[in-house]
Coordinates of C-alpha atoms and ligand atoms in Angstrom, one line a residue:
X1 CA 144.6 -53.8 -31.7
X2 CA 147.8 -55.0 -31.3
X3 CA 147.8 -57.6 -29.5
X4 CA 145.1 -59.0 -32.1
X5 CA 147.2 -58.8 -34.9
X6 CA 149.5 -60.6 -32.9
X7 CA 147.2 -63.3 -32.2
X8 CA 145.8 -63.7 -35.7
X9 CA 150.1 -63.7 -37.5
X10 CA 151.0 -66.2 -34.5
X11 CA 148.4 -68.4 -36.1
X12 CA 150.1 -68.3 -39.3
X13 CA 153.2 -70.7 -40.0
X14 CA 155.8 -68.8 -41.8
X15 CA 156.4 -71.1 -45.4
X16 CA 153.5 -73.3 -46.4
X17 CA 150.2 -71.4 -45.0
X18 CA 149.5 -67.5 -46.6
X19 CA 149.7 -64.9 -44.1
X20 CA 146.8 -63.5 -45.2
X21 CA 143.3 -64.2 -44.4
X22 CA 141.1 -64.9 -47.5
X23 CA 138.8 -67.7 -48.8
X24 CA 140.9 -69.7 -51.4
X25 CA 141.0 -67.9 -54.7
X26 CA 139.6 -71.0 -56.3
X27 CA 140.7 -69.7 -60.1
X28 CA 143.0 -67.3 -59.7
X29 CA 142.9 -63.4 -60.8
X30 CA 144.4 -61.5 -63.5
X31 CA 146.0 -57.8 -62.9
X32 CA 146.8 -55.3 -66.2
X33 CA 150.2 -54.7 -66.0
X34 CA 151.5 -51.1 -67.3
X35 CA 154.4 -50.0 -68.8
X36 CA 155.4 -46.8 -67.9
X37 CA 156.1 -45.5 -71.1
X38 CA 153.3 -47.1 -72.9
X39 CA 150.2 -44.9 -74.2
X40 CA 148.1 -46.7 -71.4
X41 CA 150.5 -45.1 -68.4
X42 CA 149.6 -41.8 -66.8
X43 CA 153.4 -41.2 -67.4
X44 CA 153.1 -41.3 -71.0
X45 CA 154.7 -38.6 -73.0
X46 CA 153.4 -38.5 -76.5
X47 CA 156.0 -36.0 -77.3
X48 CA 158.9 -38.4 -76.5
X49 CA 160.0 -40.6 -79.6
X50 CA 160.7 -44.1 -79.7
X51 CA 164.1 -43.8 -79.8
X52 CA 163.8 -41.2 -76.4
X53 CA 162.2 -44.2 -74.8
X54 CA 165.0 -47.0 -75.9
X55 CA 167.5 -44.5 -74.2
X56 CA 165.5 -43.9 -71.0
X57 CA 165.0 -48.0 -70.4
X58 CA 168.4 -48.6 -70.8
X59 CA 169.5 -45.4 -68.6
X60 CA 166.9 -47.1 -66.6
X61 CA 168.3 -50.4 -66.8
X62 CA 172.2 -49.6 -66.1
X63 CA 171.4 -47.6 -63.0
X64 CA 169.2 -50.3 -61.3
X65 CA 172.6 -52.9 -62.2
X66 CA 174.3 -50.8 -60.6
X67 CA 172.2 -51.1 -57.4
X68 CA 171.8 -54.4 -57.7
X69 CA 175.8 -54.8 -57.9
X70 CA 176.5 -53.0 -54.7
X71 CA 173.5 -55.1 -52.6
X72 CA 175.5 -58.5 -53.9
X73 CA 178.8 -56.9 -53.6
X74 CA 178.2 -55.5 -49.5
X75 CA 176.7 -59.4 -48.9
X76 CA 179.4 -61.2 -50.1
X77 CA 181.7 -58.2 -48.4
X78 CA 180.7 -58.1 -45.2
X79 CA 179.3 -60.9 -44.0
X80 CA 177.5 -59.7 -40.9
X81 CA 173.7 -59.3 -41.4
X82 CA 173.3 -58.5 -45.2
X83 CA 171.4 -55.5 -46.1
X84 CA 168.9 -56.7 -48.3
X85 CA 168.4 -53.7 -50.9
X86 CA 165.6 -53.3 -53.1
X87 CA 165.3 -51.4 -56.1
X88 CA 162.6 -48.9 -56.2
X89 CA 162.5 -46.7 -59.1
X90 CA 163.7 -48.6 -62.0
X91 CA 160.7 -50.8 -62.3
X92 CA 159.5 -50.9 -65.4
X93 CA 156.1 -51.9 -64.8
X94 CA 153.2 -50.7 -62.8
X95 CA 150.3 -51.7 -61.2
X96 CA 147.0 -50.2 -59.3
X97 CA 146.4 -51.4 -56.1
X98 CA 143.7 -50.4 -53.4
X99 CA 144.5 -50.4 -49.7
X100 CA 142.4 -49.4 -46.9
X101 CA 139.3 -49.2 -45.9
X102 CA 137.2 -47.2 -47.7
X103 CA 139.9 -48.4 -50.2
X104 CA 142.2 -45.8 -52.1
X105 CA 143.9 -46.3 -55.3
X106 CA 147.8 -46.2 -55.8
X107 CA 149.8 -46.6 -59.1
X108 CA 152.7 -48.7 -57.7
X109 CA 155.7 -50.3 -59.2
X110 CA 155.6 -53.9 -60.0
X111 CA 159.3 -55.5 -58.8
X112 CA 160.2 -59.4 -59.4
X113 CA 163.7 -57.8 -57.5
X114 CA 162.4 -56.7 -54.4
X115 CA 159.8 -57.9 -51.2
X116 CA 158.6 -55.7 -48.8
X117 CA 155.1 -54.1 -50.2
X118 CA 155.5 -50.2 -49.0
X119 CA 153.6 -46.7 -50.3
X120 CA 154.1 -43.1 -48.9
X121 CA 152.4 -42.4 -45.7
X122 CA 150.8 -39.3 -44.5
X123 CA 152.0 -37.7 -41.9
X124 CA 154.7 -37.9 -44.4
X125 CA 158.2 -36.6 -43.2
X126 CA 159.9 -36.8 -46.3
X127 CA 158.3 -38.1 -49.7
X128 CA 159.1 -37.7 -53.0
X129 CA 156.1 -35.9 -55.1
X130 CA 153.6 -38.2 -56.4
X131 CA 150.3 -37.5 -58.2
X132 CA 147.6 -38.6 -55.4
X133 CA 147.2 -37.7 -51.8
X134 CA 149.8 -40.2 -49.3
X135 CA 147.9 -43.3 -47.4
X136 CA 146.7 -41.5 -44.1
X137 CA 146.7 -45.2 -41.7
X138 CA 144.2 -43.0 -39.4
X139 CA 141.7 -42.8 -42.5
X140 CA 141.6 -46.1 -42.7
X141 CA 139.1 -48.1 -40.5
X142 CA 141.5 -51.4 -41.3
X143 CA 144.7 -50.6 -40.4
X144 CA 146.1 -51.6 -37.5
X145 CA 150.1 -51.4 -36.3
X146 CA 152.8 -54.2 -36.1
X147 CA 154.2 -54.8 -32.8
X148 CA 157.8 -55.6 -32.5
X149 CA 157.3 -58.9 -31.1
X150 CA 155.2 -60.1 -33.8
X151 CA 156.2 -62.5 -36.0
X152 CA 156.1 -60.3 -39.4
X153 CA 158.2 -58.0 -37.7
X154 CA 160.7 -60.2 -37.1
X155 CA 160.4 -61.4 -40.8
X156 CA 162.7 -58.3 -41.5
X157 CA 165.7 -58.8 -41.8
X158 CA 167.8 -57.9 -38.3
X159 CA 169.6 -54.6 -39.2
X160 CA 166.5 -53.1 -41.1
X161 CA 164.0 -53.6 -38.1
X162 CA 164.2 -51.5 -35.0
X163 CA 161.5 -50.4 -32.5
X164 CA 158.9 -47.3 -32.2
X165 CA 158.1 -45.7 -28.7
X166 CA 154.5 -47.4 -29.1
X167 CA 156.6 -51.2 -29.3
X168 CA 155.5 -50.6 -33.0
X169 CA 157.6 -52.0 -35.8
X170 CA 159.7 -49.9 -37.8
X171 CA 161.6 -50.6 -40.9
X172 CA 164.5 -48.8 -42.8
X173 CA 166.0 -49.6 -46.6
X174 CA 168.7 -48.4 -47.9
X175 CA 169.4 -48.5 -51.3
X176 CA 172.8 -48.8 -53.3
X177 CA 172.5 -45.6 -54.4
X178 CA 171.6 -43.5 -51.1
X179 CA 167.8 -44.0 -52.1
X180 CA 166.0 -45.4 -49.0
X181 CA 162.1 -46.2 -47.5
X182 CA 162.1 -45.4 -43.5
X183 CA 158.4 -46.0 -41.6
X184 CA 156.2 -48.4 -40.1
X185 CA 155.5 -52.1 -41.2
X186 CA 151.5 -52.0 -41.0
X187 CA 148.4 -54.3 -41.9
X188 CA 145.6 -53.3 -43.8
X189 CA 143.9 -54.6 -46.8
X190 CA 145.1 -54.8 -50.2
X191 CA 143.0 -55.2 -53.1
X192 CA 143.3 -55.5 -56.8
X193 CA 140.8 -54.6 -59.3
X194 CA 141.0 -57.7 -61.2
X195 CA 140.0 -58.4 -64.6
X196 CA 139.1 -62.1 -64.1
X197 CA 135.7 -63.3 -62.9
X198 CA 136.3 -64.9 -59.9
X199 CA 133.9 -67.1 -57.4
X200 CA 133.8 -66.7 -53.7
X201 CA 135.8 -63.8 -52.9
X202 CA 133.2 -62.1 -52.4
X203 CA 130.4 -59.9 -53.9
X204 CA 132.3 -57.8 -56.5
X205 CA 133.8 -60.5 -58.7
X206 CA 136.1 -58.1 -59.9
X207 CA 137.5 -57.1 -56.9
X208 CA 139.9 -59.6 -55.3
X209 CA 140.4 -58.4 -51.5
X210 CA 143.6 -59.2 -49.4
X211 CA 142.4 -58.1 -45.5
X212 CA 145.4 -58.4 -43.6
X213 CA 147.8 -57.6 -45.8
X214 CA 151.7 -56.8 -44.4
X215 CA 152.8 -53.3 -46.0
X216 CA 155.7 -50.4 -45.2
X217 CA 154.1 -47.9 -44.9
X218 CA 156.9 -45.0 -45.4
X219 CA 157.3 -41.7 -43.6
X220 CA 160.9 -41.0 -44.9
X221 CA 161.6 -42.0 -48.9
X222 CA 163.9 -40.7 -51.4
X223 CA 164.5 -41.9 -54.6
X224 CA 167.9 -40.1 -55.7
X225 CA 167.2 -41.3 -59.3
X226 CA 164.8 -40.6 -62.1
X227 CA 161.9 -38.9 -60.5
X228 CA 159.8 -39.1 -63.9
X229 CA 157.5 -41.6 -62.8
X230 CA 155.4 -40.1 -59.7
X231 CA 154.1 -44.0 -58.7
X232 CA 152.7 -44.1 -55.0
X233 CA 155.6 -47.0 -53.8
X234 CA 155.9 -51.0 -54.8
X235 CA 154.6 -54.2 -54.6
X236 CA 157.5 -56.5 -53.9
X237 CA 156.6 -60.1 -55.8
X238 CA 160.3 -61.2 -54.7
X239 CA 160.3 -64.8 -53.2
X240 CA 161.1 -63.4 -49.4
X241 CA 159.2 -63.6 -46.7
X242 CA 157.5 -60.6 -46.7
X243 CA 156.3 -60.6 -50.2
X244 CA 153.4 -60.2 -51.6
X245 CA 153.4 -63.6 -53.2
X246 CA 154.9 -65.6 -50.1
X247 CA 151.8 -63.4 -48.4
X248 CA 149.6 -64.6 -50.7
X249 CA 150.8 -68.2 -50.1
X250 CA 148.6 -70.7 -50.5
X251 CA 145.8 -68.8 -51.5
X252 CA 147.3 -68.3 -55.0
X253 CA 148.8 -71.9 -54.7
X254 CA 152.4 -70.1 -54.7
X255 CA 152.3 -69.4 -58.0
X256 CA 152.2 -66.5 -60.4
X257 CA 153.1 -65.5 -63.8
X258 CA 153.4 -62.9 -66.2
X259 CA 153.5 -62.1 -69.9
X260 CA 155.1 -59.1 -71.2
X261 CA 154.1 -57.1 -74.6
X262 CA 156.6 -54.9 -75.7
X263 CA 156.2 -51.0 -74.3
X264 CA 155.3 -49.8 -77.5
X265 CA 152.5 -51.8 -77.5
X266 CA 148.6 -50.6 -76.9
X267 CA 148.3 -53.9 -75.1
X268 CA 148.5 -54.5 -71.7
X269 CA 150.9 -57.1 -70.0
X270 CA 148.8 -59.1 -67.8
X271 CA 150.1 -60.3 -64.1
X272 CA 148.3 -63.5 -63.3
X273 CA 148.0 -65.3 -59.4
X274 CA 147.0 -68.5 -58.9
X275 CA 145.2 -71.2 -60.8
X276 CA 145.2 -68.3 -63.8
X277 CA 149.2 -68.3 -63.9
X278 CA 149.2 -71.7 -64.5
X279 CA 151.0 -72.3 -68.1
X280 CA 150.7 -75.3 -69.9
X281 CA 150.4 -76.9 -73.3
X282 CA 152.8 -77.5 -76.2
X283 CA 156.2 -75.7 -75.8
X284 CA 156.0 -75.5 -72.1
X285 CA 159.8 -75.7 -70.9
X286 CA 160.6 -75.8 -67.4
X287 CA 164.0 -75.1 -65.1
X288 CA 164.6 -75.4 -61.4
X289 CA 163.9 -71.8 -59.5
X290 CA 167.3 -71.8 -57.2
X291 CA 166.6 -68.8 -54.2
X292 CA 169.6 -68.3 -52.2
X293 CA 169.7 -68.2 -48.5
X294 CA 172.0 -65.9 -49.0
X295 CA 169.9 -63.4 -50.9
X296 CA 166.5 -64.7 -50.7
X297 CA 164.2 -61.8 -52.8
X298 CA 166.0 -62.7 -56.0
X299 CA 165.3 -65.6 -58.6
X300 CA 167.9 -67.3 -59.4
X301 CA 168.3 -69.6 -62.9
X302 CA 170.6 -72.3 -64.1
X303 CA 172.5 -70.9 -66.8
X304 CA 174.4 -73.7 -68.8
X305 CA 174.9 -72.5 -71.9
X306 CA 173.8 -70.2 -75.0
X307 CA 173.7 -71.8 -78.7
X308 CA 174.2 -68.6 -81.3
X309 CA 173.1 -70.4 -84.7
X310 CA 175.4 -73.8 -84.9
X311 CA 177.8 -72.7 -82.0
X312 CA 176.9 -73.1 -78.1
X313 CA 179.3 -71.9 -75.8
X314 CA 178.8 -73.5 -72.2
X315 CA 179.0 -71.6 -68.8
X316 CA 180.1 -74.7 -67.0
X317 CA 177.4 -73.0 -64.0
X318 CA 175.2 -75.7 -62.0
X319 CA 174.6 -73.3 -59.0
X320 CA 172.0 -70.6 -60.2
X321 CA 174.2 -67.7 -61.9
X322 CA 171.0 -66.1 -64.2
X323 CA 168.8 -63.8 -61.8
X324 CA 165.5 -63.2 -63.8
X325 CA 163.9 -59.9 -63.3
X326 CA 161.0 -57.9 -64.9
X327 CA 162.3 -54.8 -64.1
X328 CA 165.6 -54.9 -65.8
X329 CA 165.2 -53.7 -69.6
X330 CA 168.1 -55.2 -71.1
X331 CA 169.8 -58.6 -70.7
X332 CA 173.6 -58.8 -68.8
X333 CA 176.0 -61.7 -69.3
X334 CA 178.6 -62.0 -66.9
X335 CA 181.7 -60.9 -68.5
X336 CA 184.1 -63.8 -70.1
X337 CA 180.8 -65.5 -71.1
X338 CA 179.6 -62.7 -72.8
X339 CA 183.1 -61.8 -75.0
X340 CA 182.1 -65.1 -76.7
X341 CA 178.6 -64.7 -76.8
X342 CA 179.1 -61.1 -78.6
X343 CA 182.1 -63.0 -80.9
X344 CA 179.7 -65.9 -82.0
X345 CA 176.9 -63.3 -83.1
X346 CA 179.6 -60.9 -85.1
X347 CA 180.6 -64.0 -86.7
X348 CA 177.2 -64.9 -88.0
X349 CA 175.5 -61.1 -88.9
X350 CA 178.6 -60.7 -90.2
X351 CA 178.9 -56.8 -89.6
X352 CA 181.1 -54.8 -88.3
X353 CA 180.4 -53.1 -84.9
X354 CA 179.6 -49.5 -85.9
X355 CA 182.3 -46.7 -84.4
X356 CA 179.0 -44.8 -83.2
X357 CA 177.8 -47.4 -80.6
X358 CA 175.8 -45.7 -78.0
X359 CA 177.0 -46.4 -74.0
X360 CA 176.1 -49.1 -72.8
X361 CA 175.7 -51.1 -76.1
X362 CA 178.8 -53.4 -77.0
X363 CA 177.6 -53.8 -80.7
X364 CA 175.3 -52.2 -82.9
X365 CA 175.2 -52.5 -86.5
X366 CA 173.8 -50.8 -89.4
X367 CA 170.4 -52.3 -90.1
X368 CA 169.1 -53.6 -93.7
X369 CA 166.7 -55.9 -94.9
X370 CA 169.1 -58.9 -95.6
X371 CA 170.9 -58.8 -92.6
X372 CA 170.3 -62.4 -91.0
X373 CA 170.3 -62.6 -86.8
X374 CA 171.0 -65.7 -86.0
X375 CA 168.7 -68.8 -83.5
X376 CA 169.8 -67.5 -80.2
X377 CA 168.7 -70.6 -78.0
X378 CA 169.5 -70.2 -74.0
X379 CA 170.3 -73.2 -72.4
X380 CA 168.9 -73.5 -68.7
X381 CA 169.1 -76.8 -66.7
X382 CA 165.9 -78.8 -68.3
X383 CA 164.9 -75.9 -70.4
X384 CA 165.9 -74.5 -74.4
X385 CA 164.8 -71.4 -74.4
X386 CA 164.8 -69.8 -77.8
X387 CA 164.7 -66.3 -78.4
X388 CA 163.9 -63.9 -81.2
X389 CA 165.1 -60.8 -82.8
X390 CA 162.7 -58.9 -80.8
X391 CA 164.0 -60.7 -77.9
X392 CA 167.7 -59.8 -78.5
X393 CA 167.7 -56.6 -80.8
X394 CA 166.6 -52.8 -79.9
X395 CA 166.3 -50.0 -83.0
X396 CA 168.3 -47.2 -81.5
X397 CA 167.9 -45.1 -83.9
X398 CA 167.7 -44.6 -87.5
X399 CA 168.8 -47.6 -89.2
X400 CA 171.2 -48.4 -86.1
X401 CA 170.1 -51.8 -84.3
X402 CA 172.0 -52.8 -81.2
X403 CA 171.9 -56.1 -79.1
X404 CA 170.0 -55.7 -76.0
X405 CA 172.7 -57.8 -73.7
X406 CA 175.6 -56.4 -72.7
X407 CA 178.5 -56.9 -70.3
X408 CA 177.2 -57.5 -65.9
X409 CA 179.6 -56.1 -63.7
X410 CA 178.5 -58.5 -61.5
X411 CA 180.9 -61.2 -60.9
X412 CA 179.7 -64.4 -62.0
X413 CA 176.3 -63.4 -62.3
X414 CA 173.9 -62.5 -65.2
X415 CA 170.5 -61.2 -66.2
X416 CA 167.5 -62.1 -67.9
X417 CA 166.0 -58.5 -68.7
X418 CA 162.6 -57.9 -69.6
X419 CA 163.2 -57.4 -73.4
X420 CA 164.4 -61.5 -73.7
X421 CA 161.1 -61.9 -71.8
X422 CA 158.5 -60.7 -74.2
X423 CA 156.1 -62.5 -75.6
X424 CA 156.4 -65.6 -73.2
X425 CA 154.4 -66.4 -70.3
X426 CA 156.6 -67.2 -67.4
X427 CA 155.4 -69.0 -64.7
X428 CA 157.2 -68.7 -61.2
X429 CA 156.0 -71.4 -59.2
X430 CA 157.7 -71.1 -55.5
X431 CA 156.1 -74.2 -54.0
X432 CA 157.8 -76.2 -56.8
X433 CA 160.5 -74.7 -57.3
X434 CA 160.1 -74.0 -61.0
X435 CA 160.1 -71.7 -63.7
X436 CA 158.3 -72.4 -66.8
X437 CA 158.3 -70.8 -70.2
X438 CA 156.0 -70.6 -73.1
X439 CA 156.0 -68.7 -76.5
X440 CA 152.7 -66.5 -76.4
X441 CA 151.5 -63.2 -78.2
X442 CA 151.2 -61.9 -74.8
X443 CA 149.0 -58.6 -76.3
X444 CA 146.0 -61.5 -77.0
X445 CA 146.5 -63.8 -73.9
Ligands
NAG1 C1 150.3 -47.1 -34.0 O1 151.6 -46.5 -34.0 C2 151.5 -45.0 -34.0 C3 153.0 -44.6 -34.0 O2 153.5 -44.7 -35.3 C4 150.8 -44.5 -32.7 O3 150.7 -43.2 -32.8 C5 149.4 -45.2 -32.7 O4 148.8 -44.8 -31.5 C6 149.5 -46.7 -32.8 N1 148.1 -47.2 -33.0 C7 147.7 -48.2 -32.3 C8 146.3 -48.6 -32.6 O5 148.4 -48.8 -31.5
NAG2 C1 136.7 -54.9 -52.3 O1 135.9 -55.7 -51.5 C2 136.1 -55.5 -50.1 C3 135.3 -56.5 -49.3 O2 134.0 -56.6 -49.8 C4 135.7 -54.0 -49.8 O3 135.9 -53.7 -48.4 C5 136.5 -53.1 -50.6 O4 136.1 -51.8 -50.4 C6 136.4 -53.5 -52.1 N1 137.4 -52.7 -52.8 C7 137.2 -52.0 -53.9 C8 138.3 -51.3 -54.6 O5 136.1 -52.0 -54.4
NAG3 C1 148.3 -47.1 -80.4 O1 147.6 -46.0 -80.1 C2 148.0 -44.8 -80.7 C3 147.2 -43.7 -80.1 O2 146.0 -44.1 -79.4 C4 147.8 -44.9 -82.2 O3 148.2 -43.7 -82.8 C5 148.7 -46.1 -82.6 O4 148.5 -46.3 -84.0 C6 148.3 -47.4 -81.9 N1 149.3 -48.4 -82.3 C7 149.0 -49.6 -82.6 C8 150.1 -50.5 -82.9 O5 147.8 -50.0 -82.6
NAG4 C1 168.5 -78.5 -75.4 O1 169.2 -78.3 -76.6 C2 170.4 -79.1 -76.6 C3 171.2 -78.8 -77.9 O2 170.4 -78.7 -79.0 C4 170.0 -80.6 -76.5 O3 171.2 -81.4 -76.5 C5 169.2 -80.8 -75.3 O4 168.8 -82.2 -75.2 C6 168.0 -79.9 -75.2 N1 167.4 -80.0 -73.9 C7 166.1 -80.1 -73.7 C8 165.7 -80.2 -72.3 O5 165.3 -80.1 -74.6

């Protein structure tokens, strides 16, 4: 079995082919996305109000910056072998997936911040509790191990790979906040109950099947955070080497996209591979995708400036200093930058901050009707990005509006949160190192 699989990945080169064995998905596919507070989640709670749900994505939101802070602080730290951390339980979308063979169901979390595809394994050691049995690998008539000396195990990076008594491959993350995924890197197939029609996969059009899919598949996981959401693991759609898109490859033409409604929406966000995720068309903006060497999951974008009404205030950045990610809530500007971002929109709404801002806000004000919010235009390299209230503004409660972007305790780097990303399509297009936007009402597209 083994030595098969190592036959069939030595076959594979590591950037510019897919890993994974399938007949080119000539159209693409198209995957609900779910929000995990939206009445479409098993995890709704009807009893929880809106305002319950604002505080619990920003909660959300903080602790996974606080994660993310410690895996760029430790690189830049020590420079030995970076852990490369992912962020597991702050996602906040989900997706199904089906792995195995006959081929079971899992609600997983959807992460633009992380790579490695993993799900709870029986015989599970330690697991958190989730709402459907754990993926038994001897249940499954496709899966087969990872030897150490394949290449996919090697793919790992050095200090999170180490070797089973059966030469299998083993993996181990640790997490900023003592949250961590220990097991076995394995290969089975992964499929995705698609809503698109698609030709030549094979005989259900609506199911889109990855055979030899690379996967953790986790004996020992703890989430130390917010255990609310009982998901099955993650699909990591990071641009690393083990990710599900750079797995995909060239069968998706390394390219996806996404288009977010807002989470108290009926509507489903849609996740699109492929020919489907192309954008196009009138207000199509584009900016270089940077990835780091130094930190290769992430997604990295050309800040240069932000106009708030007539004023833009540069960063004076040319090197990548905006990491965009779906699973942040709000938006984070490094600090200096964002003292004058948070002056320039004071100055134009023309309200006082209110004395009962809510942690983590920096301003809130008291909402009414003729309260103008002023053209908030991002400026990336090659790309104006303009934003609306929705984009910019959360009701907190009663009458009290905040601004969703506050201060990153990052040094010199920001983030593009999922709330600036609604209603867009935005295309991440890793063979051309590209990011495109376009305004959409992403609950029709
Ligand atoms: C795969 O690895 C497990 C140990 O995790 C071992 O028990 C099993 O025999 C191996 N299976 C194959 C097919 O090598
Ligand atoms: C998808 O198709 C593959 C190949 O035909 C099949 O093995 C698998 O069971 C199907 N998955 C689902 C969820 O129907
Ligand atoms: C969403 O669905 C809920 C319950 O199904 C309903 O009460 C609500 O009015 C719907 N909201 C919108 C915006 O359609
Ligand atoms: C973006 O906006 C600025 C200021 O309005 C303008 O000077 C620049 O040409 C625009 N860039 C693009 C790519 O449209």
């Amino acid at each position: 079995m083994d030595s098969l699989v190592f036959f069939i990945l030595a076959l594979c080169s590591l950037s510019s082919t897919s890993f994974i064995e399938s007949s080119k998905i000539q159209n693409g596919f198209t995957i609900d996305l779910i929000h995990r507070d939206s009445p479409k989640s098993p995890f709704y709670n009807p009893s929880l109000t809106h305002l319950d749900l604002i505080r619990n994505a920003y909660l959300r939101s903080n602790s996974r910056l606080n994660k993310l802070s410690i895996s760029l602080l430790s690189n830049d730290e020590k420079n030995e072998s970076p852990e490369s951390i992912i962020l597991p339980n702050n996602g906040d979308y989900l997706m199904r997936i089906f792995i195995g063979t006959p081929p079971i169901e899992k609600l997983v979390i959807v992460d633009t911040g992380s790579d490695l595809t993993w799900v709870q394994c029986a015989p599970c050691v330690n697991c958190f509790t989730q709402d459907t049995p754990f993926y038994d690998r001897t249940k499954s008539s496709t899966f087969s191990n990872v030897s150490c000396d394949t290449q996919s195990c090697t793919l790992l990076p050095k200090k999170q790979q180490f070797c089973g008594k059966f030469n299998e491959c083993l993996y181990s993350y640790h997490y900023g906040d003592k949250s961590y995924t220990i097991g076995q890197l394995g290969v089975d197939s992964i499929s995705f109950g698609s809503n698109s029609v698609v030709q030549g996969v094979n005989d259900n059009v609506n199911n889109i099947s990855f055979p030899k899919s690379i996967f953790g598949c986790g004996y020992y996981n703890v989430f130390t955070a917010d255990n609310s959401v009982r998901t099955a693991g993650l699909v990591g759609l990071g641009a690393g080497p083990l990710s599900l898109v750079s797995q995909l490859g060239d069968s998706i033409g390394h390219k996806f996209s996404y288009c977010l409604v807002s989470f108290t929406s009926n509507s489903s966000s849609k996740l699109k591979f492929g020919n489907e995720a192309i954008i196009s068309g009138d207000g199509v903006v584009s900016t270089p995708l940077i990835i780091k060497p130094s930190e290769p999951t992430f997604y990295y974008l050309n800040l240069e400036g932000i106009s708030v009404g007539q004023k833009t205030i540069q960063t004076g950045q040319t090197n990548g200093n905006m990491i965009i990610d779906s699973g942040t809530t709000l938006t984070y500007l490094e600090q200096s930058f964002f003292d004058d971002f948070v002056t320039s929109v004071k100055e134009v709404i023309g309200l006082e901050e209110r004395e009962d801002t809510p942690s983590p806000f920096h301003y809130c004000f008291t909402y009414h009707p003729d309260v103008g919010f002023p053209y908030i235009v991002l400026h990336f390299t090659g790309a104006n990005l303009s934003l609306e209230p929705k984009n910019m503004l959360l009701l907190y409660e009663n009458n009290l509006v905040c601004l969703a972007v506050v201060p990153s305790n990052i040094q010199g780097i920001s983030i593009l949160g999922n709330v600036a990303q609604v209603d867009f399509q935005v295309e991440y297009d890793l063979e051309g190192k590209k990011l495109s936007f376009v305004p959409s009402n992403c609950a029709k597209n």
